[in-house]
Short mmCIF file of C-alpha atoms in Angstrom, two decimals:
data_model
loop_
_atom_site.label_atom_id
_atom_site.label_comp_id
_atom_site.label_asym_id
_atom_site.label_seq_id
_atom_site.Cartn_x
_atom_site.Cartn_y
_atom_site.Cartn_z
CA MET A 1 -18.45 4.30 36.16
CA SER A 2 -17.95 4.26 32.39
CA SER A 3 -20.68 3.58 29.94
CA THR A 4 -21.22 0.65 27.68
CA ALA A 5 -21.99 0.86 24.00
CA ILE A 6 -24.53 -1.94 24.36
CA PRO A 7 -27.52 -0.33 26.07
CA LYS A 8 -30.05 -2.78 24.79
CA ARG A 9 -29.70 -6.39 23.64
CA VAL A 10 -31.80 -7.28 20.62
CA ALA A 11 -29.64 -10.09 19.30
CA LEU A 12 -32.44 -12.62 19.12
CA ASN A 13 -35.03 -10.32 17.59
CA ARG A 14 -35.26 -11.67 14.09
CA MET A 15 -34.98 -9.30 11.12
CA GLN A 16 -35.30 -6.12 13.08
CA THR A 17 -36.19 -3.05 11.06
CA THR A 18 -33.90 -0.04 10.75
CA ASP A 19 -36.35 2.71 11.62
CA SER A 20 -35.71 5.56 14.01
CA SER A 21 -37.36 3.79 16.92
CA VAL A 22 -34.26 1.67 17.52
CA ALA A 23 -32.49 2.45 20.77
CA SER A 24 -29.52 4.77 20.46
CA SER A 25 -26.10 3.98 21.85
CA ALA A 26 -26.50 7.10 23.90
CA SER A 27 -29.39 5.57 25.83
CA VAL A 28 -28.94 5.12 29.53
CA SER A 29 -27.65 1.69 30.51
CA PRO A 30 -26.75 0.09 33.84
CA MET A 31 -23.19 1.28 33.26
CA GLU A 32 -24.06 4.72 31.85
CA SER A 33 -22.43 7.71 33.46
CA PRO A 34 -24.78 10.65 34.08
CA ARG A 35 -21.79 12.93 33.51
CA GLN A 36 -21.21 14.17 29.97
CA SER A 37 -18.42 12.19 28.36
CA PRO A 38 -15.23 14.14 27.61
CA SER A 39 -15.25 12.35 24.27
CA SER A 40 -18.10 14.58 23.16
CA THR A 41 -16.27 17.82 23.90
CA SER A 42 -12.52 17.19 23.76
CA LEU A 43 -12.25 18.37 20.15
CA SER A 44 -15.04 20.91 20.14
CA SER A 45 -12.66 23.87 20.17
CA MET A 46 -10.79 22.48 17.16
CA ALA A 47 -13.77 21.21 15.16
CA SER A 48 -13.97 22.24 11.56
CA GLU A 49 -16.78 24.58 10.62
CA VAL A 50 -17.81 22.05 7.99
CA GLU A 51 -18.46 18.62 9.53
CA PRO A 52 -18.42 15.52 7.31
CA ARG A 53 -21.91 14.65 6.15
CA ARG A 54 -23.23 11.59 8.01
CA THR A 55 -26.46 9.66 8.20
CA LYS A 56 -27.69 7.19 10.78
CA MET A 57 -25.48 4.17 11.37
CA LEU A 58 -26.81 1.04 13.07
CA ASP A 59 -24.81 -1.82 14.52
CA THR A 60 -26.05 -5.40 14.23
CA TYR A 61 -28.24 -5.08 17.32
CA GLY A 62 -29.85 -1.92 15.95
CA ASN A 63 -28.09 0.48 18.32
CA GLU A 64 -27.27 3.81 16.72
CA PHE A 65 -23.52 4.28 16.32
CA GLU A 66 -21.50 7.48 16.58
CA ILE A 67 -17.94 7.81 15.30
CA PRO A 68 -15.41 8.53 18.10
CA ASN A 69 -14.13 12.10 18.08
CA TYR A 70 -11.32 12.15 20.66
CA THR A 71 -7.61 11.95 19.92
CA ILE A 72 -4.76 9.67 20.91
CA LYS A 73 -3.34 12.55 22.91
CA ASP A 74 -6.56 12.68 24.93
CA ILE A 75 -6.12 8.96 25.68
CA ARG A 76 -2.45 9.14 26.64
CA ASP A 77 -2.89 12.25 28.77
CA ALA A 78 -5.59 10.50 30.82
CA ILE A 79 -3.33 7.59 31.84
CA PRO A 80 -1.34 8.01 35.09
CA PRO A 81 2.39 8.27 34.27
CA HIS A 82 3.39 5.28 36.43
CA CYS A 83 1.24 2.99 34.29
CA PHE A 84 3.83 3.31 31.53
CA GLU A 85 6.60 1.97 33.77
CA ARG A 86 7.87 -1.54 32.96
CA SER A 87 9.67 -3.78 35.44
CA ALA A 88 11.92 -6.58 34.22
CA ALA A 89 11.87 -8.19 37.68
CA THR A 90 8.06 -8.24 37.84
CA SER A 91 7.71 -9.60 34.31
CA LEU A 92 10.38 -12.28 34.85
CA TYR A 93 8.59 -13.35 38.03
CA TYR A 94 5.46 -14.10 36.00
CA VAL A 95 7.47 -16.05 33.42
CA ALA A 96 9.05 -18.11 36.21
CA ARG A 97 5.64 -18.61 37.83
CA ASP A 98 4.01 -19.85 34.62
CA PHE A 99 6.83 -22.25 33.80
CA ALA A 100 6.73 -23.49 37.39
CA LEU A 101 3.01 -24.22 36.98
CA LEU A 102 3.73 -26.13 33.76
CA GLY A 103 6.55 -28.11 35.38
CA ALA A 104 4.70 -28.88 38.61
CA THR A 105 1.59 -30.04 36.74
CA PHE A 106 3.65 -32.38 34.57
CA TYR A 107 5.51 -33.74 37.60
CA LEU A 108 2.31 -34.46 39.54
CA PHE A 109 0.49 -36.18 36.70
CA HIS A 110 3.52 -38.08 35.43
CA ASN A 111 4.25 -39.50 38.87
CA TYR A 112 0.80 -39.89 40.37
CA VAL A 113 -1.56 -40.57 37.47
CA THR A 114 -0.18 -43.96 36.46
CA PRO A 115 -1.58 -47.49 36.09
CA GLU A 116 -0.15 -48.27 39.54
CA THR A 117 -1.73 -45.32 41.31
CA VAL A 118 -4.93 -45.07 39.21
CA PRO A 119 -5.64 -48.58 37.86
CA TYR A 120 -9.05 -47.69 36.39
CA LEU A 121 -8.38 -46.66 32.77
CA PRO A 122 -11.39 -44.33 32.26
CA ALA A 123 -10.34 -42.42 35.39
CA ARG A 124 -6.82 -42.00 34.01
CA VAL A 125 -8.22 -40.76 30.70
CA VAL A 126 -10.31 -38.15 32.50
CA LEU A 127 -7.40 -37.05 34.66
CA TRP A 128 -5.01 -36.74 31.72
CA GLY A 129 -7.74 -34.82 29.91
CA LEU A 130 -7.75 -32.44 32.87
CA TYR A 131 -3.97 -32.25 32.55
CA SER A 132 -4.25 -31.12 28.94
CA VAL A 133 -6.75 -28.39 29.88
CA LEU A 134 -4.57 -27.08 32.72
CA GLN A 135 -1.39 -27.14 30.64
CA GLY A 136 -3.25 -25.41 27.84
CA LEU A 137 -4.20 -22.55 30.17
CA PHE A 138 -0.70 -22.26 31.64
CA GLY A 139 0.78 -22.41 28.14
CA THR A 140 -1.56 -19.65 27.01
CA GLY A 141 -0.27 -17.58 29.92
CA VAL A 142 3.27 -18.05 28.60
CA TRP A 143 2.02 -17.06 25.14
CA VAL A 144 0.60 -13.83 26.56
CA LEU A 145 3.89 -12.97 28.26
CA ALA A 146 5.73 -13.47 24.97
CA HIS A 147 3.10 -11.20 23.42
CA GLU A 148 4.10 -8.60 26.02
CA CYS A 149 7.69 -9.02 24.86
CA GLY A 150 6.71 -8.45 21.25
CA HIS A 151 5.15 -5.11 22.19
CA GLN A 152 8.15 -4.14 24.37
CA ALA A 153 5.81 -4.03 27.38
CA PHE A 154 7.84 -6.68 29.20
CA SER A 155 10.76 -4.50 30.30
CA PRO A 156 12.69 -1.37 29.24
CA SER A 157 15.30 -3.61 27.58
CA LYS A 158 14.57 -4.51 23.96
CA LYS A 159 17.24 -7.21 24.08
CA LEU A 160 15.68 -8.86 27.13
CA ASN A 161 12.21 -8.55 25.65
CA ASP A 162 13.15 -10.22 22.39
CA THR A 163 15.21 -12.92 24.08
CA VAL A 164 12.43 -13.94 26.46
CA GLY A 165 9.80 -13.60 23.73
CA TRP A 166 11.81 -15.77 21.31
CA ILE A 167 12.29 -18.52 23.90
CA CYS A 168 8.67 -18.53 25.10
CA HIS A 169 7.06 -18.36 21.68
CA SER A 170 9.45 -20.87 20.12
CA ALA A 171 8.55 -23.35 22.88
CA LEU A 172 4.92 -22.99 21.74
CA LEU A 173 5.83 -23.33 18.02
CA VAL A 174 5.20 -19.64 17.35
CA PRO A 175 7.66 -17.82 15.02
CA TYR A 176 8.37 -14.93 17.39
CA PHE A 177 9.91 -12.24 15.18
CA SER A 178 7.78 -13.16 12.17
CA TRP A 179 4.61 -12.86 14.23
CA LYS A 180 5.88 -9.73 16.00
CA ILE A 181 6.28 -7.88 12.69
CA SER A 182 2.89 -8.84 11.26
CA HIS A 183 1.17 -8.26 14.61
CA GLY A 184 2.66 -4.78 14.75
CA LYS A 185 1.02 -4.04 11.41
CA HIS A 186 -2.29 -5.22 12.86
CA HIS A 187 -1.97 -2.70 15.68
CA LYS A 188 -1.14 0.11 13.26
CA ALA A 189 -4.28 -0.52 11.21
CA THR A 190 -6.88 -2.12 13.48
CA GLY A 191 -10.36 -1.88 12.00
CA ASN A 192 -9.05 -0.75 8.60
CA LEU A 193 -10.59 -3.04 5.98
CA ALA A 194 -7.73 -2.52 3.55
CA ARG A 195 -4.74 -2.75 5.89
CA ASP A 196 -5.55 -4.73 9.06
CA MET A 197 -3.61 -7.99 9.34
CA VAL A 198 -5.88 -10.06 11.60
CA PHE A 199 -9.61 -10.90 11.66
CA VAL A 200 -10.52 -8.73 8.72
CA PRO A 201 -14.20 -9.51 8.13
CA LYS A 202 -15.49 -10.36 4.68
CA THR A 203 -17.42 -7.72 2.84
CA ARG A 204 -20.85 -8.58 1.51
CA GLU A 205 -19.41 -9.30 -1.94
CA GLU A 206 -16.60 -11.48 -0.57
CA TYR A 207 -18.95 -13.51 1.59
CA ALA A 208 -21.39 -14.01 -1.27
CA SER A 209 -18.58 -15.12 -3.55
CA ARG A 210 -17.34 -17.63 -0.96
CA ILE A 211 -20.72 -19.39 -0.81
CA GLY A 212 -21.31 -19.10 -4.55
CA LYS A 213 -24.12 -16.56 -4.44
CA ALA A 214 -24.71 -13.06 -5.73
CA ALA A 215 -24.48 -10.20 -3.25
CA HIS A 216 -28.15 -9.29 -3.68
CA GLU A 217 -29.20 -12.84 -2.75
CA LEU A 218 -27.83 -12.77 0.82
CA SER A 219 -30.94 -11.18 2.29
CA GLU A 220 -33.08 -13.86 0.64
CA LEU A 221 -31.18 -17.04 1.61
CA MET A 222 -32.37 -19.58 4.14
CA GLU A 223 -30.55 -19.39 7.45
CA GLU A 224 -27.44 -21.42 8.12
CA THR A 225 -28.21 -24.50 10.23
CA PRO A 226 -26.85 -24.60 13.80
CA ILE A 227 -24.95 -27.79 12.88
CA ALA A 228 -23.17 -25.98 10.04
CA THR A 229 -22.34 -23.12 12.41
CA ALA A 230 -20.94 -25.55 14.99
CA CYS A 231 -18.79 -27.34 12.40
CA ASN A 232 -17.35 -24.08 11.09
CA LEU A 233 -16.68 -22.90 14.63
CA VAL A 234 -14.79 -26.11 15.48
CA LEU A 235 -12.72 -25.79 12.31
CA GLN A 236 -11.84 -22.22 13.22
CA GLN A 237 -10.76 -23.20 16.73
CA LEU A 238 -8.65 -26.15 15.57
CA PHE A 239 -7.03 -24.74 12.45
CA GLY A 240 -7.45 -20.96 12.57
CA TRP A 241 -4.05 -20.22 14.12
CA PRO A 242 -1.85 -22.48 11.95
CA MET A 243 -3.74 -21.36 8.83
CA TYR A 244 -3.07 -17.75 9.74
CA LEU A 245 0.64 -18.47 10.07
CA PHE A 246 0.77 -20.44 6.80
CA THR A 247 -1.66 -18.46 4.63
CA ASN A 248 -2.63 -15.21 6.42
CA VAL A 249 -6.16 -16.60 6.17
CA THR A 250 -7.91 -13.96 8.29
CA GLY A 251 -5.78 -11.01 7.17
CA HIS A 252 -6.31 -8.68 4.24
CA ASN A 253 -5.30 -9.69 0.72
CA ASN A 254 -4.40 -6.23 -0.57
CA HIS A 255 -0.65 -6.60 -0.33
CA GLU A 256 0.06 -5.10 -3.74
CA ARG A 257 -1.28 -1.76 -2.48
CA GLN A 258 0.61 -1.71 0.83
CA PRO A 259 3.67 0.49 1.33
CA GLU A 260 5.32 -2.19 3.48
CA GLY A 261 6.40 -5.60 2.26
CA ARG A 262 8.10 -6.34 -1.03
CA GLY A 263 7.77 -8.05 -4.40
CA LYS A 264 4.96 -8.56 -6.84
CA GLY A 265 2.16 -11.06 -6.56
CA LYS A 266 1.49 -10.25 -2.92
CA LYS A 267 -1.27 -12.75 -2.32
CA ASN A 268 -2.16 -14.82 0.71
CA GLY A 269 -0.90 -18.36 0.35
CA TYR A 270 1.62 -20.96 1.40
CA PHE A 271 5.39 -20.85 1.04
CA THR A 272 5.57 -18.65 -2.05
CA GLY A 273 2.83 -16.34 -0.83
CA VAL A 274 2.06 -14.47 2.39
CA ASN A 275 3.18 -16.68 5.27
CA HIS A 276 5.18 -16.29 8.47
CA PHE A 277 8.10 -18.63 7.73
CA ASN A 278 9.66 -17.54 4.44
CA PRO A 279 12.13 -14.61 4.70
CA SER A 280 11.03 -13.53 1.22
CA SER A 281 7.34 -13.50 2.17
CA PRO A 282 5.66 -10.28 0.97
CA LEU A 283 4.92 -9.46 4.61
CA TYR A 284 8.53 -8.55 5.28
CA GLU A 285 11.22 -6.17 4.14
CA ALA A 286 14.67 -7.39 3.07
CA LYS A 287 16.06 -6.10 6.39
CA ASP A 288 13.77 -8.53 8.25
CA ALA A 289 15.23 -11.69 6.66
CA LYS A 290 17.63 -12.50 9.51
CA LEU A 291 14.84 -12.16 12.07
CA ILE A 292 12.58 -14.47 10.11
CA LEU A 293 15.37 -17.06 9.94
CA LEU A 294 15.93 -16.68 13.69
CA SER A 295 12.23 -17.34 14.22
CA ASP A 296 12.49 -20.45 12.07
CA LEU A 297 15.55 -21.58 14.05
CA GLY A 298 13.52 -21.39 17.26
CA LEU A 299 10.84 -23.60 15.72
CA PHE A 300 13.47 -26.06 14.46
CA ILE A 301 14.98 -26.40 17.94
CA THR A 302 11.57 -27.04 19.51
CA LEU A 303 10.64 -29.57 16.84
CA ALA A 304 13.97 -31.34 17.34
CA VAL A 305 13.33 -31.58 21.08
CA LEU A 306 9.83 -32.90 20.45
CA TYR A 307 11.20 -35.47 18.00
CA TYR A 308 13.70 -36.63 20.60
CA ILE A 309 10.94 -37.00 23.21
CA GLY A 310 8.70 -38.86 20.79
CA THR A 311 11.37 -41.34 19.70
CA ASN A 312 12.63 -41.98 23.22
CA PHE A 313 9.46 -41.82 25.33
CA GLY A 314 6.76 -42.71 22.83
CA TRP A 315 4.70 -40.70 20.40
CA GLN A 316 1.50 -41.37 22.31
CA ASN A 317 3.08 -39.88 25.41
CA LEU A 318 4.22 -36.87 23.39
CA LEU A 319 0.67 -36.39 22.14
CA VAL A 320 -0.67 -36.33 25.70
CA TRP A 321 2.19 -34.38 27.25
CA TYR A 322 2.52 -31.67 24.58
CA GLY A 323 0.17 -32.21 21.62
CA LEU A 324 -3.18 -31.89 23.37
CA PRO A 325 -2.11 -28.91 25.51
CA TYR A 326 -0.80 -27.30 22.31
CA LEU A 327 -4.26 -27.62 20.75
CA TRP A 328 -5.79 -26.02 23.84
CA VAL A 329 -3.34 -23.12 23.54
CA ASN A 330 -4.38 -22.67 19.91
CA HIS A 331 -8.03 -22.79 20.92
CA TRP A 332 -7.67 -20.08 23.55
CA LEU A 333 -5.54 -17.93 21.31
CA VAL A 334 -8.08 -18.00 18.49
CA ALA A 335 -11.06 -17.59 20.83
CA ILE A 336 -9.52 -14.62 22.60
CA THR A 337 -8.42 -12.75 19.49
CA TYR A 338 -11.62 -13.55 17.60
CA LEU A 339 -13.80 -12.16 20.39
CA GLN A 340 -11.59 -9.11 20.84
CA HIS A 341 -12.36 -8.02 17.28
CA THR A 342 -15.68 -9.67 16.44
CA ASP A 343 -18.90 -8.53 18.07
CA PRO A 344 -22.28 -7.31 16.78
CA THR A 345 -21.53 -3.84 18.20
CA LEU A 346 -18.18 -3.32 16.46
CA PRO A 347 -17.65 -1.18 13.35
CA HIS A 348 -15.06 -1.56 10.61
CA TYR A 349 -13.85 1.29 8.46
CA GLU A 350 -13.00 1.95 4.84
CA PRO A 351 -9.52 3.50 4.57
CA GLU A 352 -10.78 7.01 3.79
CA VAL A 353 -12.84 7.09 7.01
CA TRP A 354 -10.42 5.23 9.29
CA ASN A 355 -7.95 6.75 11.71
CA PHE A 356 -5.97 5.18 14.54
CA ALA A 357 -8.23 6.41 17.35
CA ARG A 358 -11.33 5.10 15.61
CA GLY A 359 -9.75 1.75 14.80
CA ALA A 360 -8.47 1.15 18.32
CA ALA A 361 -11.99 1.73 19.65
CA ALA A 362 -13.29 -1.01 17.32
CA THR A 363 -12.31 -3.63 19.91
CA ILE A 364 -14.09 -4.95 22.98
CA ASP A 365 -13.21 -6.02 26.52
CA ARG A 366 -14.72 -9.11 28.10
CA GLU A 367 -14.39 -10.91 31.43
CA PHE A 368 -13.07 -14.40 32.09
CA GLY A 369 -12.81 -14.31 35.86
CA PHE A 370 -9.85 -15.81 37.71
CA ILE A 371 -8.62 -17.62 34.61
CA GLY A 372 -8.58 -14.46 32.53
CA ARG A 373 -7.07 -12.15 35.10
CA GLU A 374 -4.60 -14.47 36.84
CA LEU A 375 -3.66 -17.21 34.38
CA LEU A 376 -4.04 -15.26 31.13
CA HIS A 377 -2.68 -11.98 32.52
CA GLY A 378 -5.74 -9.85 31.74
CA ILE A 379 -5.46 -10.09 27.97
CA ILE A 380 -9.23 -10.56 27.69
CA GLU A 381 -10.22 -7.84 30.16
CA THR A 382 -8.03 -4.91 28.98
CA HIS A 383 -7.72 -5.27 25.23
CA VAL A 384 -9.18 -1.86 24.34
CA LEU A 385 -6.42 -0.14 26.29
CA HIS A 386 -3.86 -2.46 24.69
CA HIS A 387 -4.79 -1.17 21.26
CA TYR A 388 -4.32 2.41 22.32
CA VAL A 389 -1.03 1.97 24.20
CA SER A 390 0.45 -1.48 23.68
CA THR A 391 3.62 -0.81 25.70
CA ILE A 392 1.74 -0.62 29.02
CA PRO A 393 2.48 -3.85 30.97
CA PHE A 394 -0.46 -6.04 31.88
CA TYR A 395 -0.08 -5.43 35.62
CA HIS A 396 -0.89 -1.73 35.08
CA ALA A 397 -3.57 -2.34 32.47
CA ASP A 398 -6.59 -2.33 34.79
CA GLU A 399 -5.74 1.08 36.22
CA ALA A 400 -4.96 2.50 32.78
CA SER A 401 -8.21 1.06 31.40
CA GLU A 402 -10.23 2.83 34.06
CA ALA A 403 -8.49 6.07 33.14
CA ILE A 404 -9.23 5.92 29.41
CA LYS A 405 -12.88 5.04 29.97
CA LYS A 406 -13.37 8.64 31.11
CA VAL A 407 -12.20 9.83 27.70
CA MET A 408 -13.91 7.16 25.60
CA GLY A 409 -17.27 7.41 27.36
CA LYS A 410 -19.95 5.64 25.34
CA HIS A 411 -17.37 4.58 22.76
CA TYR A 412 -15.80 2.13 25.20
CA ARG A 413 -17.19 -1.35 24.61
CA THR A 414 -17.30 -4.06 27.22
CA GLU A 415 -19.08 -7.31 27.88
CA ALA A 416 -17.59 -7.66 31.36
CA HIS A 417 -21.04 -7.84 32.94
CA THR A 418 -21.69 -11.20 31.24
CA GLY A 419 -18.77 -12.89 33.03
CA PRO A 420 -16.91 -16.07 32.00
CA LEU A 421 -20.05 -17.82 30.75
CA GLY A 422 -20.83 -14.79 28.65
CA PHE A 423 -17.35 -14.99 27.11
CA LEU A 424 -17.98 -18.57 26.00
CA LYS A 425 -21.51 -17.80 24.82
CA ALA A 426 -20.21 -14.87 22.77
CA MET A 427 -18.31 -17.28 20.53
CA TRP A 428 -21.57 -18.77 19.34
CA THR A 429 -23.42 -15.44 19.19
CA SER A 430 -20.71 -13.75 17.17
CA PHE A 431 -20.33 -16.70 14.82
CA ARG A 432 -24.05 -16.65 14.09
CA MET A 433 -24.45 -12.88 13.82
CA CYS A 434 -21.16 -11.66 12.37
CA GLN A 435 -20.87 -13.12 8.87
CA TRP A 436 -19.96 -10.11 6.73
CA VAL A 437 -19.83 -6.31 6.96
CA GLU A 438 -21.67 -3.66 4.99
CA PRO A 439 -22.76 -0.02 5.50
CA THR A 440 -26.09 0.69 7.12
CA GLU A 441 -28.82 0.64 4.50
CA GLY A 442 -29.31 4.13 3.08
CA ALA A 443 -26.06 5.48 4.55
CA GLU A 444 -24.65 8.56 2.85
CA GLY A 445 -21.51 10.64 3.16
CA GLU A 446 -18.91 9.51 5.65
CA SER A 447 -21.36 6.97 7.06
CA LYS A 448 -20.96 4.84 3.93
CA GLY A 449 -17.39 4.13 5.00
CA VAL A 450 -18.45 2.67 8.37
CA LEU A 451 -19.43 -0.99 8.02
CA PHE A 452 -21.23 -3.28 10.47
CA PHE A 453 -21.79 -6.99 10.74
CA ARG A 454 -24.82 -8.53 9.11
CA ASN A 455 -25.89 -12.16 8.69
CA ARG A 456 -28.14 -14.52 6.72
CA ASN A 457 -29.62 -16.01 9.91
CA GLY A 458 -32.31 -13.38 10.42
CA LEU A 459 -30.62 -12.04 13.58
CA GLY A 460 -30.56 -8.35 14.38
CA VAL A 461 -30.66 -5.70 11.64
CA PRO A 462 -31.37 -7.35 8.29
CA PRO A 463 -28.97 -7.05 5.34
CA ALA A 464 -29.56 -4.14 3.02
CA LYS A 465 -31.73 -4.83 0.01
CA ILE A 466 -29.76 -4.13 -3.12
CA ALA A 467 -30.74 -4.17 -6.76
CA LYS A 468 -30.11 -7.27 -8.83
#
């Protein structure tokens, strides 16, 4: 059994000190393997005689952190060869299954949840609310399959992958090729504060600037009220996804320094800035223009169909049939991706300290039960593996995940033991605890380039005290 990097929960211990008595991530946990992790020895024969100078690093809970020292080759070599095999027939079956679930649900509710069959209005409202939740889950499953297409994990055929991905994502108002390109950049630079494209946390200075304070004041501020936290969380869940598409809101804003992209003035923004709809957006190269236009065409077709339905069957019906499920899809998409990359145990790296193996390990697996594994195709439960080898199809991901745990050892992070309720609870915990990132107080050498979440709510390790 693999180990977890969360041996001891101290999330609710307010303003914990950073002394040496804090539990180390190497401490024995219920999931700790008594066997020495290969991750501690795989590079020993190749280690430089002069190791980078490091000091103690503490995550938000106060667990001592160690930088991963295995290689991508170690990871790939551990995965059974058949896990890399992709089957078009298997993947198409799941697409057909998910669309069948969408169609059957609509048929049942449209024909059997009517004023004639259910005359009591409040009952109909509740039932159609249930409809929106179910369709949102099934729609998210379709989104995940299109995500497989974008990573070429759907089948060996790039043409089939992109065709299915374009159809599925367009139906959900997602610009397939535009997203595919930017998402690929996210995978190439996960955990890199200067280059990652999604859920890049604010630094201490950025967070302080956003709330109109000086960086040194953050450790002295009163805590954020739970009501304010709840409001911000709701706004993220409702508008996070469209704002990312329109403004790259959670991505980095260092486009001028990136080798990819084009043009001057590479700033996050609307149609003249970094967005996913304009072929001349700084995100893309000139060679990408046709693909961006094809993505836009897919959205135009879907919007035209929706307009036809609204004008012929009623806009209120369209809201219930498509609009509310669409919001549920957005909610699940944001919740899943946010919790894959935001947790009190996760590090982020400055560019000079980052490498691909370290960045891919700065993600976390969780558990969402039947819904996660069957309806959402395991995207929640096997995300760490996905960042190491994104071309492995989801139906081989569990086996491949078990294989890489033997290499990652204590560097593999999971919250699977908390179950579905733990997944939902983690949204609140992470939103309260993960407000900005900074190095551990007193860090020197390479450790200064490894940043961890801190917060103004007095939870976990306190922010560093810095001079005015």
